[in-house]
Coordinates of C-alpha atoms and ligand atoms in Angstrom, one line a residue:
X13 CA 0.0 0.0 0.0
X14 CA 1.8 2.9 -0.8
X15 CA 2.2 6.2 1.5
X16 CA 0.3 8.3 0.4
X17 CA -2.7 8.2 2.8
X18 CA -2.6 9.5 6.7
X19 CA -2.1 6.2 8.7
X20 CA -5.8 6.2 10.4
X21 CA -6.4 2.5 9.9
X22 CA -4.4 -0.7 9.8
X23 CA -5.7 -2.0 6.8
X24 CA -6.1 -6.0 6.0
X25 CA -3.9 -7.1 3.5
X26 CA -6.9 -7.3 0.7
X27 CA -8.2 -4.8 -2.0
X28 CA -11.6 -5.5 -3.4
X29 CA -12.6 -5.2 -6.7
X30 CA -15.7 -6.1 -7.4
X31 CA -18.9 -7.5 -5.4
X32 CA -22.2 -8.9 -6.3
X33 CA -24.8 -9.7 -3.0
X34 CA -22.6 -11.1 0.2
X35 CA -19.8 -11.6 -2.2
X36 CA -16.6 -9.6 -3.1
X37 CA -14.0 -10.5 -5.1
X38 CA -10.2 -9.7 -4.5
X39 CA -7.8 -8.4 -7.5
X40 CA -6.5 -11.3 -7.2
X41 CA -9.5 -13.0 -8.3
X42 CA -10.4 -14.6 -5.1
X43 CA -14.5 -14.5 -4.1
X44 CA -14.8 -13.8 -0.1
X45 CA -18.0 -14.0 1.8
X46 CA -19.1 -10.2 3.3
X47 CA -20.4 -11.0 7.3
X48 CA -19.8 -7.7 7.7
X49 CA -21.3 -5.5 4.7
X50 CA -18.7 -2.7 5.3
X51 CA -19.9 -2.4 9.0
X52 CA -23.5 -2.8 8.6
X53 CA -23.6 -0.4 5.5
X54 CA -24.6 -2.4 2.4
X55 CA -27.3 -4.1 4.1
X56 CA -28.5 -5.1 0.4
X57 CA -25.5 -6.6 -0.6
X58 CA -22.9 -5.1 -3.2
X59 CA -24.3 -3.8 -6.2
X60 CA -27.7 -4.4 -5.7
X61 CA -29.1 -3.6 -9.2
X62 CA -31.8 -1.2 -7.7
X63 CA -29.6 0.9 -6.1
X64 CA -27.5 0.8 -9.5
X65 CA -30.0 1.5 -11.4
X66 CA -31.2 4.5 -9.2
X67 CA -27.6 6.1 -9.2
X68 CA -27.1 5.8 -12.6
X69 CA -30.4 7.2 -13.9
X70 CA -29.9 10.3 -11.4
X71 CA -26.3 10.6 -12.0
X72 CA -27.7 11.4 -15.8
X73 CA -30.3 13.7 -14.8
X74 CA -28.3 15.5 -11.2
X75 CA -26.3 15.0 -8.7
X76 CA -25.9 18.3 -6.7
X77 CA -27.5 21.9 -7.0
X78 CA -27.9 23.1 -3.3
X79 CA -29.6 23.2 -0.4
X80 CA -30.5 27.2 -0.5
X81 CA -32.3 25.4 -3.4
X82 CA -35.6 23.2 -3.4
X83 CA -34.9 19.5 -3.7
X84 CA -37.5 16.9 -4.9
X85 CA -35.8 13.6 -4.1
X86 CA -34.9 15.1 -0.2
X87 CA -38.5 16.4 0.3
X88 CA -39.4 12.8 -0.4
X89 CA -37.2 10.8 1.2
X90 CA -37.9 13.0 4.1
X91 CA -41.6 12.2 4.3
X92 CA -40.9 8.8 3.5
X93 CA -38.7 8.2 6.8
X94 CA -40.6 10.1 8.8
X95 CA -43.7 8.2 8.2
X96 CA -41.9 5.0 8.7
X97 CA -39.9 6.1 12.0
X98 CA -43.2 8.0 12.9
X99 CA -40.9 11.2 13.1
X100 CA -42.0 14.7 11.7
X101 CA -38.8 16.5 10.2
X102 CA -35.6 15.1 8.7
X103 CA -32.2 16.9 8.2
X104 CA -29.7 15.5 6.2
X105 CA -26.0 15.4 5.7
X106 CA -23.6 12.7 5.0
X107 CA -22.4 10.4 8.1
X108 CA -23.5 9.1 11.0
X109 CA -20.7 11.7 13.3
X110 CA -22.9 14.4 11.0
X111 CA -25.9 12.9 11.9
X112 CA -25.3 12.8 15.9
X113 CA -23.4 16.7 15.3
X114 CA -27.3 17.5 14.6
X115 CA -28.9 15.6 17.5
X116 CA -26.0 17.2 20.3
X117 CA -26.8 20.7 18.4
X118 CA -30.1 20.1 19.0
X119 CA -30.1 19.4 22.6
X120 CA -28.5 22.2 23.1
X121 CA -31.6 24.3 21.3
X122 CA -33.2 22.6 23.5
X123 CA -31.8 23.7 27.2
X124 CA -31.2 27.3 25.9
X125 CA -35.1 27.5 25.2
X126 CA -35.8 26.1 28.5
X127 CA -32.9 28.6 30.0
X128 CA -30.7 26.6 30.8
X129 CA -27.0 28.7 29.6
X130 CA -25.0 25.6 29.8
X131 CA -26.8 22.5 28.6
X132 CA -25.9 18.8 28.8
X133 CA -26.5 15.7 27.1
X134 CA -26.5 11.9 29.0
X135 CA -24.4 9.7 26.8
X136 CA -23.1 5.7 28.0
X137 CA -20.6 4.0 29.0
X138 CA -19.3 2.1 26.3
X139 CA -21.2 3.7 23.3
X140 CA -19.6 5.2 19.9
X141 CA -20.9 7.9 18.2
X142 CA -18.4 8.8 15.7
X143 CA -14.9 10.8 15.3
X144 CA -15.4 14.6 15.6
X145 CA -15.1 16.3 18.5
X146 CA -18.3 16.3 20.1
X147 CA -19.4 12.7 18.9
X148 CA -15.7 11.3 20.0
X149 CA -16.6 13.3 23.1
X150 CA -19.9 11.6 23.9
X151 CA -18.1 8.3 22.5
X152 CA -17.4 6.1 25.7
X153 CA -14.2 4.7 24.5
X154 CA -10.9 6.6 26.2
X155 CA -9.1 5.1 23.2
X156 CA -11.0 7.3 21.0
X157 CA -10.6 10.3 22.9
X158 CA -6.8 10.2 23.9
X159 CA -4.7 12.7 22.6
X160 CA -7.3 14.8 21.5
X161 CA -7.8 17.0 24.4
X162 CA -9.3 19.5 25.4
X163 CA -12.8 17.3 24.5
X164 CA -16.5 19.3 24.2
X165 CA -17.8 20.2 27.6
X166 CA -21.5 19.5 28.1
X167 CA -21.8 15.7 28.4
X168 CA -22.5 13.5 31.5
X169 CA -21.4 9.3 31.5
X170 CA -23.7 6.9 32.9
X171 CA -23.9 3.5 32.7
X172 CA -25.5 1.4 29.8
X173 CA -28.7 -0.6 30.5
X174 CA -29.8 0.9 33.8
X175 CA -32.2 3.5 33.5
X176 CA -32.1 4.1 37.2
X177 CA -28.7 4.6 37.3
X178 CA -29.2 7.4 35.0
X179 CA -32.1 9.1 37.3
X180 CA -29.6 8.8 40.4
X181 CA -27.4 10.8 38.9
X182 CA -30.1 13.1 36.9
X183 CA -30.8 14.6 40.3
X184 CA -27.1 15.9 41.0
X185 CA -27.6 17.1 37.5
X186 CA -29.9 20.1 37.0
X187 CA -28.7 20.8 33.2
X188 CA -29.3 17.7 32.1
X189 CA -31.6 18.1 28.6
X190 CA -31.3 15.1 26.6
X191 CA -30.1 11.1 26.5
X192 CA -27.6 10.2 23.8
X193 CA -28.1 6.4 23.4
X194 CA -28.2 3.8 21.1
X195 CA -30.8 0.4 21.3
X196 CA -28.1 -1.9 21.1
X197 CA -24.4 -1.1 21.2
X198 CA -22.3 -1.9 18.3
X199 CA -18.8 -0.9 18.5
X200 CA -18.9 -1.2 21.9
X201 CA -19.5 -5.8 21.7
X202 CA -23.2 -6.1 20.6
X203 CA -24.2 -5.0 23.9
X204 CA -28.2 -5.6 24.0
X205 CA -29.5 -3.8 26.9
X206 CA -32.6 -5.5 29.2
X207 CA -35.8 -5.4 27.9
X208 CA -38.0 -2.2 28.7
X209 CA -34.9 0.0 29.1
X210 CA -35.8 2.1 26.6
X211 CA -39.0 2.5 27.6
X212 CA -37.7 3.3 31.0
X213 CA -35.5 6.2 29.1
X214 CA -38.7 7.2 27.7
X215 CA -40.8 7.4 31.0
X216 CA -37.4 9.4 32.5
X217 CA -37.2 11.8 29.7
X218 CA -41.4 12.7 29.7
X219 CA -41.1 13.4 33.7
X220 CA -37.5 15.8 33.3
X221 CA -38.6 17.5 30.2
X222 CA -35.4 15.4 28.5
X223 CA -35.0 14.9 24.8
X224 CA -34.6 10.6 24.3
X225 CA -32.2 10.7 21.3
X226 CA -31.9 7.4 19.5
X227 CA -28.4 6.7 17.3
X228 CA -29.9 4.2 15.4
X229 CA -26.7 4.6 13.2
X230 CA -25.9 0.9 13.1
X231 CA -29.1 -0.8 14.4
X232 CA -31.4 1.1 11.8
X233 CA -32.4 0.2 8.3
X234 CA -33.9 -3.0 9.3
X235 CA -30.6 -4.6 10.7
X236 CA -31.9 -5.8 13.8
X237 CA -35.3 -7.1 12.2
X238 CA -37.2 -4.0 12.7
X239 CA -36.7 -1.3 10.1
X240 CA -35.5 1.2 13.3
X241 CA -34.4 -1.1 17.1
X242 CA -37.1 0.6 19.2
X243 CA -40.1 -0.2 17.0
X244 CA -39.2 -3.8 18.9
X245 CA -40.2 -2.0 22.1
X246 CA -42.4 0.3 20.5
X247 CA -40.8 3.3 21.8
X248 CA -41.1 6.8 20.0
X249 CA -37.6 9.4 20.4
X250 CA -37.7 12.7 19.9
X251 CA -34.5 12.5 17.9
X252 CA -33.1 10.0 15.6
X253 CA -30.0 9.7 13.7
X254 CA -29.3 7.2 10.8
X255 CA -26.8 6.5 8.4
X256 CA -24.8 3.6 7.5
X257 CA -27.3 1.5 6.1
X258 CA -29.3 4.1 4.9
X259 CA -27.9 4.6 1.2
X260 CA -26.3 1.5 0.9
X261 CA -22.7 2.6 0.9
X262 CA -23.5 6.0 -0.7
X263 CA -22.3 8.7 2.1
X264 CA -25.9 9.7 3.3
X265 CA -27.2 11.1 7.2
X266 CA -30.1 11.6 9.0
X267 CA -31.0 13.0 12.1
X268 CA -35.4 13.0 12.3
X269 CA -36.8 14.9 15.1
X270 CA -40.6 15.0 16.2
X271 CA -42.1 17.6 19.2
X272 CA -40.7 20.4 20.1
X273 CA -37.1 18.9 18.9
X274 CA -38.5 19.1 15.5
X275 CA -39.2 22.7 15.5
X276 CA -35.7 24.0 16.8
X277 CA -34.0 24.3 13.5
X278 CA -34.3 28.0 11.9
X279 CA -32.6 29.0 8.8
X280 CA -29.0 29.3 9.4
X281 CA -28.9 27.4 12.4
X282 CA -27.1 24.3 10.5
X283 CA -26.4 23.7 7.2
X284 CA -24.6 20.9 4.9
X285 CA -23.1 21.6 1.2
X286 CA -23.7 18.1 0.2
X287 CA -26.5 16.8 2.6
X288 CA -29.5 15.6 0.9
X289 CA -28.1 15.6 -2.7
X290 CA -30.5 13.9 -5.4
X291 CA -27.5 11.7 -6.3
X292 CA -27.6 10.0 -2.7
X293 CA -31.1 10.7 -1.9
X294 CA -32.1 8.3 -5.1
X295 CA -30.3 6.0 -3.2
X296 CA -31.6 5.9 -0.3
X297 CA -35.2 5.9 -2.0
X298 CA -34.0 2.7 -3.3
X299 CA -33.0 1.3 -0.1
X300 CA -36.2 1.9 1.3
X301 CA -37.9 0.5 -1.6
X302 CA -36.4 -2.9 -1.6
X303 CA -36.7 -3.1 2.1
X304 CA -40.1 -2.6 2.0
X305 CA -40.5 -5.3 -1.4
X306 CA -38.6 -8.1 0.0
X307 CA -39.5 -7.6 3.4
X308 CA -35.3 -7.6 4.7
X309 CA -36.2 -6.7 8.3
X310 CA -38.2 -9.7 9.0
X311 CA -35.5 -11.7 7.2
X312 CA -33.1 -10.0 9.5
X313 CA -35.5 -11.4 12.1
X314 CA -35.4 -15.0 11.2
X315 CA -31.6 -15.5 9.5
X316 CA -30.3 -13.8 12.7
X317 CA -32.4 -16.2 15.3
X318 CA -31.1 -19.0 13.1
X319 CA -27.2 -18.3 13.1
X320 CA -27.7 -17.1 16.9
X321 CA -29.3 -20.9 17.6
X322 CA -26.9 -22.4 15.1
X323 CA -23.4 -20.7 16.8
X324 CA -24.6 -21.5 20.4
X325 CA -25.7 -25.6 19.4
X326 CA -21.9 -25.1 17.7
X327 CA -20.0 -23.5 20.7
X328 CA -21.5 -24.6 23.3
X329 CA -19.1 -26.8 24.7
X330 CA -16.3 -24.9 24.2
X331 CA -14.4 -23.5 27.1
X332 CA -13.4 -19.9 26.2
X333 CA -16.9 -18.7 24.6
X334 CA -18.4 -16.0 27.5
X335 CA -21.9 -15.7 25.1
X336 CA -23.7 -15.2 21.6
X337 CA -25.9 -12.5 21.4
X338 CA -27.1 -9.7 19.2
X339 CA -31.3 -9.1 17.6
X340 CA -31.6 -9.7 14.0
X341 CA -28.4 -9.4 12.0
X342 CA -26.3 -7.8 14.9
X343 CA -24.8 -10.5 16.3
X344 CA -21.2 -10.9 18.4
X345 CA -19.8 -13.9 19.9
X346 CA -17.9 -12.7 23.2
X347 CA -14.5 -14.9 24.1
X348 CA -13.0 -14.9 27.2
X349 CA -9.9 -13.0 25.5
X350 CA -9.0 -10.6 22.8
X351 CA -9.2 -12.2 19.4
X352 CA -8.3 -9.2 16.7
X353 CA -6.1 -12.0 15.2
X354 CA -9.1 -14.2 13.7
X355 CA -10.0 -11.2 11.5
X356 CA -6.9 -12.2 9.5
X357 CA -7.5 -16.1 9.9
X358 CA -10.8 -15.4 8.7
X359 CA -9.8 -13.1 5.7
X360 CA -7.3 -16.3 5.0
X361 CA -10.3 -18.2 4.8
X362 CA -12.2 -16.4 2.4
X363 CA -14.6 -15.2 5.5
X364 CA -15.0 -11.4 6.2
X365 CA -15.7 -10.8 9.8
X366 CA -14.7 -7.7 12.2
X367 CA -13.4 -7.9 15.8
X368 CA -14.6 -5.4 18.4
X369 CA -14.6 -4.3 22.1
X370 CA -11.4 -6.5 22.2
X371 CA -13.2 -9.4 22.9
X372 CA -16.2 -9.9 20.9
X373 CA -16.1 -11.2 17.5
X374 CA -19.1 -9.1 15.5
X375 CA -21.2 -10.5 12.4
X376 CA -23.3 -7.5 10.4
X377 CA -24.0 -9.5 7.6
X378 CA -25.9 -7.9 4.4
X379 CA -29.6 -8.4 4.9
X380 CA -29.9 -10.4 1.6
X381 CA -27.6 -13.1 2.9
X382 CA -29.2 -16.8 2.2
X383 CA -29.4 -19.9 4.0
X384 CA -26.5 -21.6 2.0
X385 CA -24.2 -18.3 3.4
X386 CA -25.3 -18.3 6.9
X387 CA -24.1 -22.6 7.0
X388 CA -21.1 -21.3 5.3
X389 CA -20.5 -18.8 8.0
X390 CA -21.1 -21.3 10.8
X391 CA -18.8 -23.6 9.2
X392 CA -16.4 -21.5 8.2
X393 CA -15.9 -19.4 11.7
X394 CA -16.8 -22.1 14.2
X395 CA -13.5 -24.3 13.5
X396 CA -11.4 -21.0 13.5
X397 CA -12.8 -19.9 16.8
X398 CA -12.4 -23.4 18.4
X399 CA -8.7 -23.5 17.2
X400 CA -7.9 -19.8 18.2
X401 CA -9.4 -21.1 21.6
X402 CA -7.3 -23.9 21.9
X403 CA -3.7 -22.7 20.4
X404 CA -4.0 -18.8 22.4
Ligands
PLP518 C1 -20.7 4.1 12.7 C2 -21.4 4.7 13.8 C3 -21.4 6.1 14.0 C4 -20.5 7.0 13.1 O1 -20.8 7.0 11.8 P1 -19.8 7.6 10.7 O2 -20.6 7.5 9.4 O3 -18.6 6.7 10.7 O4 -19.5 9.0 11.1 C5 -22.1 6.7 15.0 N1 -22.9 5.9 15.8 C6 -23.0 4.6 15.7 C7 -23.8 3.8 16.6 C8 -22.2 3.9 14.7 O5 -22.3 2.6 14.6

């Protein structure tokens, strides 16, 4: 790899070149299988010919004119997720760190009009929320925050899962305004919280006047068998960020807001060059559409139960595996040790897989993913987890 670009990842030693469904193929000709869809972004698979065929027909027409312009594709994808999320008003820009910039700036709107000068937002132990400096801020990772002091004042840390943790410490807190959370963690091991916490977070949030702000960054789009986590628990935010998933790897954000959070936005109160462009707002149209016609939540649903069933029958007598968890196609199998070095077995297997949290191998597979690749999975990582087990 040559030298060119600033050192921010350790890349694998692969280059793709070409992918088609849960399949990529290497320049060297080699087909791998995708568990991981580019960390939960093509949910469709690789060039989903939808998709395709929505870029290239709006790559001919437009891509980008402005937003002190009208735009027809973003005035419709805006209607169409916030009658699906059950949200009023969308604004978009072109990550998820973009998309979480909003919610934070939003909260903020939202203590100054209740008078509070110097507002603060609740945010988890172990949760990501991106790399800029208020989302790496509000990221519960120290890993992601060292070296880049002096971080963005105006956060509180609680722990994850335990709503009543959160009110202890609410009432030493005055200028709290809003909950940064999301419904499951992702970077952070697949951490699924108990049931009803988020509709504890909701009850909380209605008796302090709070904003609940959802990141449904990486557990949106229909990943975790709903098409948005808390329609499982049938819990309404105020706020909502998406992204990943949302344009199938075409750089698209959302943060939808309902209430009072929906109405804090004035002109000139935040802005994006590129966000909500026709080019990637055909996408995401597309997206939705297919999600909708082939019904790839509730196969989320099912495939995940089944490899969930399938990797605990397969590992469940062997010393070393702490759990399998995850809801839908979220899923991470926790070891009782850091494993980063099966990413690389894995890769030498043909098998694309991601570690995370240290500890906790993570599967995001594309939502299109069949029967015949979930047994390959299975088959493929269960011998290389037993054998990492046994030789580590
Ligand atoms: C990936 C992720 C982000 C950050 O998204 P970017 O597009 O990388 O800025 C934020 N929150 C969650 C939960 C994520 O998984």
């Amino acid at each position: 790899m040559t030298g060119f670009l600033m050192s921010t990842y350790k890349r694998l030693p692969v280059t793709f070149e070409r992918g088609e469904g849960a399949w990529l193929w290497d320049t060297s000709g080699r087909r791998h299988l995708d568990a991981l869809s580019g960390i939960a972004v093509a949910g469709l698979g690789h060039a989903h010919p939808a998709v395709q065929a929505a870029l290239c027909a709006q790559a001919g027409r437009l891509v980008h004119t402005s937003n002190v312009y009208g735009i027809a594709l973003q005035e419709q994808l805006g209607e169409r997720l916030c009658r699906l999320a059950d949200m009023e008003r969308a604004f978009f820009c072109n990550s998820g760190a973009e998309a979480n910039e909003a919610a934070i700036k939003l909260a903020r709107l939202h203590g100054h009009a209740r008078g509070i000068a110097m507002p603060k937002v609740a945010v988890m132990e172990g949760s990501f929320h991106g790399r800029t400096l208020a989302t790496l801020t509000a990221t519960g990772n120290r890993k992601i925050q060292a070296g880049f002091e002096p971080l963005v004042e105006g956060f509180v840390r609680v722990p994850y899962g335990d709503a009543s943790a959160l009110e202890a410490i609410a009432a030493g807190e005055p200028d709290l305004v809003a909950v940064l959370v999301e419904p499951i963690q992702g970077e952070g091991g697949i951490n699924v919280p108990p049931p009803g916490y988020l509709a504890a977070l909701r009850a909380l949030c209605d008796r302090q006047g709070w904003l609940l702000m959802l990141d449904e960054i990486q557990t949106g789009m229909g990943r975790t068998g709903r098409l948005f986590a808390c329609q499982h628990e049938e819990v309404l935010p105020d706020v909502m960020t998406l992204a990943k998933g949302l344009g199938n790897g075409v750089p698209i954000g959302a943060c939808l807001a309902r209430g009072v959070a929906a109405e804090l936005f004035g002109p000139g109160s935040h802005g994006s060059t590129f966000g909500g462009n026709p080019l990637a707002c055909s996408a995401a149209l597309a997206v939705l559409d297919v999600l909708a016609t082939e019904d790839l939540p509730a196969r989320a649903a099912t495939l995940g139960d089944d490899l969930v069933t399938l990797f605990r029958h397969r590992l469940q007598d062997v010393a070393g595996v702490v759990a399998v968890r995850g809801r839908g196609l979220m899923i991470g199998i926790e070891l009782d040790r850091p494993c980063a070095d099966l990413v690389g077995q894995a890769l030498a297997e043909g098998l694309l897989i991601n570690v995370t949290a240290d500890k906790v191998v993570r599967l995001l597979p594309p939502l299109v993913f069949t029967d015949e690749q979930a047994q390959l999975l299975v088959d493929t990582l269960t011998p290389l987890i037993r054998h990492f087990l046994h030789q580590s």
